[in-house]
PDB file of C-alpha atoms in Angstrom:
ATOM      1  CA  MET A   1       0.000   0.000   0.000  1.00 42.00           C
ATOM      2  CA  GLY A   2       1.219   3.479  -0.723  1.00 41.00           C
ATOM      3  CA  VAL A   3       2.282   6.041   1.775  1.00 42.00           C
ATOM      4  CA  VAL A   4      -0.210   8.032   3.795  1.00 44.00           C
ATOM      5  CA  LEU A   5       0.054  11.674   2.929  1.00 44.00           C
ATOM      6  CA  THR A   6      -1.481  14.447   4.932  1.00 42.00           C
ATOM      7  CA  GLY A   7      -2.118  17.908   3.718  1.00 45.00           C
ATOM      8  CA  ILE A   8      -3.900  21.144   4.205  1.00 40.00           C
ATOM      9  CA  TRP A   9      -5.849  22.333   1.186  1.00 42.00           C
ATOM     10  CA  ARG A  10      -7.139  25.902   0.836  1.00 44.00           C
ATOM     11  CA  MET A  11     -10.291  26.095  -1.210  1.00 43.00           C
ATOM     12  CA  PHE A  12     -12.955  28.755  -1.095  1.00 43.00           C
ATOM     13  CA  ASN A  13     -11.125  30.318   1.893  1.00 46.00           C
ATOM     14  CA  HIS A  14     -11.694  27.151   3.890  1.00 53.00           C
ATOM     15  CA  GLN A  15      -8.916  25.001   5.265  1.00 63.00           C
ATOM     16  CA  GLU A  16      -9.349  21.231   5.033  1.00 66.00           C
ATOM     17  CA  GLN A  17      -7.100  18.680   6.649  1.00 80.00           C
ATOM     18  CA  PHE A  18      -7.158  15.358   4.864  1.00 82.00           C
ATOM     19  CA  ILE A  19      -5.375  12.030   4.707  1.00 82.00           C
ATOM     20  CA  THR A  20      -4.657  10.484   1.333  1.00 82.00           C
ATOM     21  CA  PHE A  21      -3.817   6.863   0.705  1.00 81.00           C
ATOM     22  CA  GLY A  22      -4.050   4.176  -1.936  1.00 82.00           C
ATOM     23  CA  MET A  23      -2.242   1.251  -3.479  1.00 80.00           C
ATOM     24  CA  ASP A  24       1.126   1.586  -5.206  1.00 80.00           C
ATOM     25  CA  ASN A  25       0.933   3.441  -8.523  1.00 83.00           C
ATOM     26  CA  ALA A  26      -2.693   4.457  -7.978  1.00 87.00           C
ATOM     27  CA  GLY A  27      -1.835   8.128  -8.600  1.00 85.00           C
ATOM     28  CA  LYS A  28      -1.586   9.604  -5.080  1.00 84.00           C
ATOM     29  CA  THR A  29       1.483  11.737  -5.680  1.00 81.00           C
ATOM     30  CA  THR A  30       0.363  12.805  -9.160  1.00 86.00           C
ATOM     31  CA  ILE A  31      -2.982  13.978  -7.771  1.00 85.00           C
ATOM     32  CA  LEU A  32      -1.326  15.914  -4.960  1.00 80.00           C
ATOM     33  CA  TYR A  33       0.967  17.622  -7.487  1.00 79.00           C
ATOM     34  CA  GLN A  34      -2.091  18.501  -9.597  1.00 83.00           C
ATOM     35  CA  PHE A  35      -3.685  20.077  -6.508  1.00 75.00           C
ATOM     36  CA  SER A  36      -0.644  22.030  -5.426  1.00 74.00           C
ATOM     37  CA  MET A  37       1.067  22.998  -8.686  1.00 72.00           C
ATOM     38  CA  ASN A  38      -1.424  22.135 -11.430  1.00 62.00           C
ATOM     39  CA  GLU A  39       1.190  20.068 -13.230  1.00 56.00           C
ATOM     40  CA  VAL A  40       2.053  16.447 -13.867  1.00 56.00           C
ATOM     41  CA  VAL A  41       5.227  15.185 -12.242  1.00 51.00           C
ATOM     42  CA  ARG A  42       6.628  11.736 -12.974  1.00 54.00           C
ATOM     43  CA  THR A  43       7.363   9.978  -9.710  1.00 49.00           C
ATOM     44  CA  SER A  44       8.817   6.762  -8.404  1.00 47.00           C
ATOM     45  CA  SER A  45       7.154   4.560  -5.823  1.00 51.00           C
ATOM     46  CA  THR A  46       6.783   6.149  -2.411  1.00 49.00           C
ATOM     47  CA  ILE A  47       7.650   4.609   0.938  1.00 50.00           C
ATOM     48  CA  GLY A  48       4.617   2.407   1.513  1.00 52.00           C
ATOM     49  CA  LYS A  49       4.157  -0.310   4.100  1.00 51.00           C
ATOM     50  CA  SER A  50       6.753   0.991   6.542  1.00 49.00           C
ATOM     51  CA  LEU A  51       4.455   3.891   7.465  1.00 48.00           C
ATOM     52  CA  ARG A  52       1.276   1.868   7.924  1.00 54.00           C
ATOM     53  CA  ALA A  53       1.742   1.481  11.689  1.00 56.00           C
ATOM     54  CA  SER A  54       2.003   5.252  12.177  1.00 61.00           C
ATOM     55  CA  TRP A  55      -1.084   6.260  10.167  1.00 65.00           C
ATOM     56  CA  SER A  56      -3.228   6.898  13.212  1.00 71.00           C
ATOM     57  CA  THR A  57      -0.878   9.675  14.341  1.00 75.00           C
ATOM     58  CA  CYS A  58      -2.166  11.702  11.367  1.00 78.00           C
ATOM     59  CA  TYR A  59      -5.873  11.330  12.179  1.00 85.00           C
ATOM     60  CA  THR A  60      -6.332  14.209  14.644  1.00 86.00           C
ATOM     61  CA  ASN A  61      -8.452  17.032  13.141  1.00 85.00           C
ATOM     62  CA  THR A  62      -8.795  15.189   9.828  1.00 88.00           C
ATOM     63  CA  GLU A  63     -11.988  16.179   8.038  1.00 91.00           C
ATOM     64  CA  CYS A  64     -11.736  13.864   5.053  1.00 92.00           C
ATOM     65  CA  VAL A  65     -10.069  10.595   4.104  1.00 91.00           C
ATOM     66  CA  ILE A  66      -9.189  10.525   0.412  1.00 91.00           C
ATOM     67  CA  VAL A  67      -8.655   7.099  -1.133  1.00 90.00           C
ATOM     68  CA  ILE A  68      -7.083   6.956  -4.581  1.00 92.00           C
ATOM     69  CA  VAL A  69      -8.094   3.823  -6.462  1.00 91.00           C
ATOM     70  CA  ASP A  70      -6.393   2.502  -9.601  1.00 92.00           C
ATOM     71  CA  SER A  71      -9.456   1.800 -11.752  1.00 93.00           C
ATOM     72  CA  ILE A  72      -7.519  -0.387 -14.175  1.00 91.00           C
ATOM     73  CA  HIS A  73      -6.129  -3.022 -11.828  1.00 84.00           C
ATOM     74  CA  ILE A  74      -8.957  -4.700  -9.927  1.00 70.00           C
ATOM     75  CA  GLU A  75      -6.463  -6.753  -7.939  1.00 70.00           C
ATOM     76  CA  LYS A  76      -5.081  -3.529  -6.469  1.00 68.00           C
ATOM     77  CA  ILE A  77      -8.440  -2.366  -5.126  1.00 69.00           C
ATOM     78  CA  SER A  78      -7.938  -4.251  -1.884  1.00 68.00           C
ATOM     79  CA  VAL A  79      -8.130  -1.128   0.261  1.00 69.00           C
ATOM     80  CA  THR A  80     -11.611  -1.926   1.574  1.00 65.00           C
ATOM     81  CA  ARG A  81     -10.528  -3.425   4.890  1.00 69.00           C
ATOM     82  CA  GLU A  82      -8.056  -0.604   5.485  1.00 78.00           C
ATOM     83  CA  VAL A  83     -10.745   2.020   4.813  1.00 82.00           C
ATOM     84  CA  TYR A  84     -13.222   0.417   7.207  1.00 83.00           C
ATOM     85  CA  LYS A  85     -10.532   0.087   9.879  1.00 84.00           C
ATOM     86  CA  MET A  86      -9.536   3.731   9.473  1.00 86.00           C
ATOM     87  CA  LEU A  87     -13.097   5.040   9.597  1.00 90.00           C
ATOM     88  CA  ALA A  88     -13.705   3.145  12.845  1.00 91.00           C
ATOM     89  CA  HIS A  89     -10.938   5.123  14.565  1.00 92.00           C
ATOM     90  CA  GLU A  90     -12.286   7.624  17.105  1.00 93.00           C
ATOM     91  CA  ASP A  91     -10.389  10.565  15.580  1.00 92.00           C
ATOM     92  CA  LEU A  92     -12.066   9.935  12.200  1.00 93.00           C
ATOM     93  CA  ARG A  93     -15.644   9.496  13.422  1.00 91.00           C
ATOM     94  CA  LYS A  94     -16.726  12.750  11.721  1.00 92.00           C
ATOM     95  CA  ALA A  95     -14.477  12.487   8.666  1.00 94.00           C
ATOM     96  CA  GLY A  96     -15.922  12.183   5.193  1.00 95.00           C
ATOM     97  CA  LEU A  97     -14.659   9.654   2.662  1.00 95.00           C
ATOM     98  CA  LEU A  98     -13.744  10.730  -0.863  1.00 95.00           C
ATOM     99  CA  ILE A  99     -12.742   8.006  -3.294  1.00 94.00           C
ATOM    100  CA  PHE A 100     -11.000   9.104  -6.465  1.00 95.00           C
ATOM    101  CA  ALA A 101     -11.493   6.413  -9.131  1.00 95.00           C
ATOM    102  CA  ASN A 102      -8.318   7.276 -11.024  1.00 95.00           C
ATOM    103  CA  LYS A 103      -7.214   6.346 -14.550  1.00 96.00           C
ATOM    104  CA  GLN A 104     -10.699   6.737 -16.018  1.00 97.00           C
ATOM    105  CA  ASP A 105      -9.032   7.754 -19.291  1.00 96.00           C
ATOM    106  CA  ASP A 106      -8.063   4.114 -19.931  1.00 96.00           C
ATOM    107  CA  LYS A 107     -10.586   2.061 -21.895  1.00 95.00           C
ATOM    108  CA  GLU A 108      -9.849  -0.979 -19.688  1.00 94.00           C
ATOM    109  CA  CYS A 109     -10.820   0.779 -16.444  1.00 95.00           C
ATOM    110  CA  MET A 110     -13.630  -0.225 -14.115  1.00 94.00           C
ATOM    111  CA  THR A 111     -16.558   2.160 -14.069  1.00 95.00           C
ATOM    112  CA  VAL A 112     -17.463   4.143 -10.970  1.00 95.00           C
ATOM    113  CA  ALA A 113     -20.513   1.879 -10.563  1.00 96.00           C
ATOM    114  CA  GLU A 114     -18.323  -1.248 -10.637  1.00 94.00           C
ATOM    115  CA  ILE A 115     -15.925   0.216  -8.064  1.00 91.00           C
ATOM    116  CA  PHE A 116     -18.892   1.275  -5.911  1.00 91.00           C
ATOM    117  CA  GLN A 117     -20.156  -2.313  -5.868  1.00 90.00           C
ATOM    118  CA  PHE A 118     -16.709  -3.837  -5.375  1.00 87.00           C
ATOM    119  CA  LEU A 119     -15.960  -1.625  -2.356  1.00 87.00           C
ATOM    120  CA  LYS A 120     -19.447  -2.231  -0.889  1.00 87.00           C
ATOM    121  CA  LEU A 121     -19.855   1.463  -0.150  1.00 89.00           C
ATOM    122  CA  THR A 122     -23.474   1.060   0.932  1.00 90.00           C
ATOM    123  CA  SER A 123     -22.159  -0.574   4.115  1.00 90.00           C
ATOM    124  CA  ILE A 124     -20.635   2.762   5.190  1.00 91.00           C
ATOM    125  CA  LYS A 125     -23.461   4.264   7.226  1.00 91.00           C
ATOM    126  CA  ASP A 126     -21.767   6.603   9.724  1.00 93.00           C
ATOM    127  CA  HIS A 127     -19.753   8.708   7.282  1.00 95.00           C
ATOM    128  CA  GLN A 128     -20.620  10.828   4.295  1.00 96.00           C
ATOM    129  CA  TRP A 129     -18.850   9.488   1.235  1.00 96.00           C
ATOM    130  CA  HIS A 130     -18.465  10.244  -2.441  1.00 97.00           C
ATOM    131  CA  ILE A 131     -16.821   8.403  -5.314  1.00 96.00           C
ATOM    132  CA  GLN A 132     -15.422  10.595  -8.100  1.00 97.00           C
ATOM    133  CA  ALA A 133     -14.153   9.472 -11.497  1.00 98.00           C
ATOM    134  CA  CYS A 134     -10.880  11.184 -12.347  1.00 97.00           C
ATOM    135  CA  CYS A 135      -7.691  11.199 -14.372  1.00 96.00           C
ATOM    136  CA  ALA A 136      -4.648  12.367 -12.402  1.00 94.00           C
ATOM    137  CA  LEU A 137      -2.637  13.042 -15.564  1.00 93.00           C
ATOM    138  CA  THR A 138      -5.137  15.532 -16.988  1.00 93.00           C
ATOM    139  CA  GLY A 139      -6.705  16.702 -13.734  1.00 92.00           C
ATOM    140  CA  GLU A 140     -10.173  15.780 -14.966  1.00 95.00           C
ATOM    141  CA  GLY A 141     -12.595  15.154 -12.082  1.00 96.00           C
ATOM    142  CA  LEU A 142     -10.251  16.362  -9.340  1.00 93.00           C
ATOM    143  CA  CYS A 143     -11.954  19.716  -8.762  1.00 91.00           C
ATOM    144  CA  GLN A 144     -15.345  18.019  -8.508  1.00 95.00           C
ATOM    145  CA  GLY A 145     -13.985  15.812  -5.736  1.00 94.00           C
ATOM    146  CA  LEU A 146     -12.628  18.811  -3.849  1.00 89.00           C
ATOM    147  CA  GLU A 147     -15.942  20.605  -4.264  1.00 92.00           C
ATOM    148  CA  TRP A 148     -17.657  17.644  -2.622  1.00 93.00           C
ATOM    149  CA  MET A 149     -15.261  17.953   0.344  1.00 86.00           C
ATOM    150  CA  ASN A 150     -16.349  21.543   0.790  1.00 80.00           C
TER     151      ASN A 150
END
């Protein structure tokens, strides 16, 4: 699993604290670069599993958990258990869940509806959630996801 990234995002004069995570090569870093610099940056794999134990130290004051899903590789969409575990944490009891279904520009990708069913999102009752189709390389769909956070 990729590294957990935390950030503060200014949008509409409102400050949001969020946690971002996803599987390797799902597009986490590319999306964060799109948010901060509006450009695509080629990256190598980030740290990953070694940070998993320390994730909960980032939860305080988090308003939204952002999960980046690689829509092409179904075998990499195994984040479900991690998401449910995170959302059960006391510090995240009021946090929303935004899922970016990345790589929607690829004709082999799963649709948002397929990802919705695969992740069993209807079982999340205590948190507001939204799934947003996107393409990290072009930035398409990213602003809509941020608007939902607001």
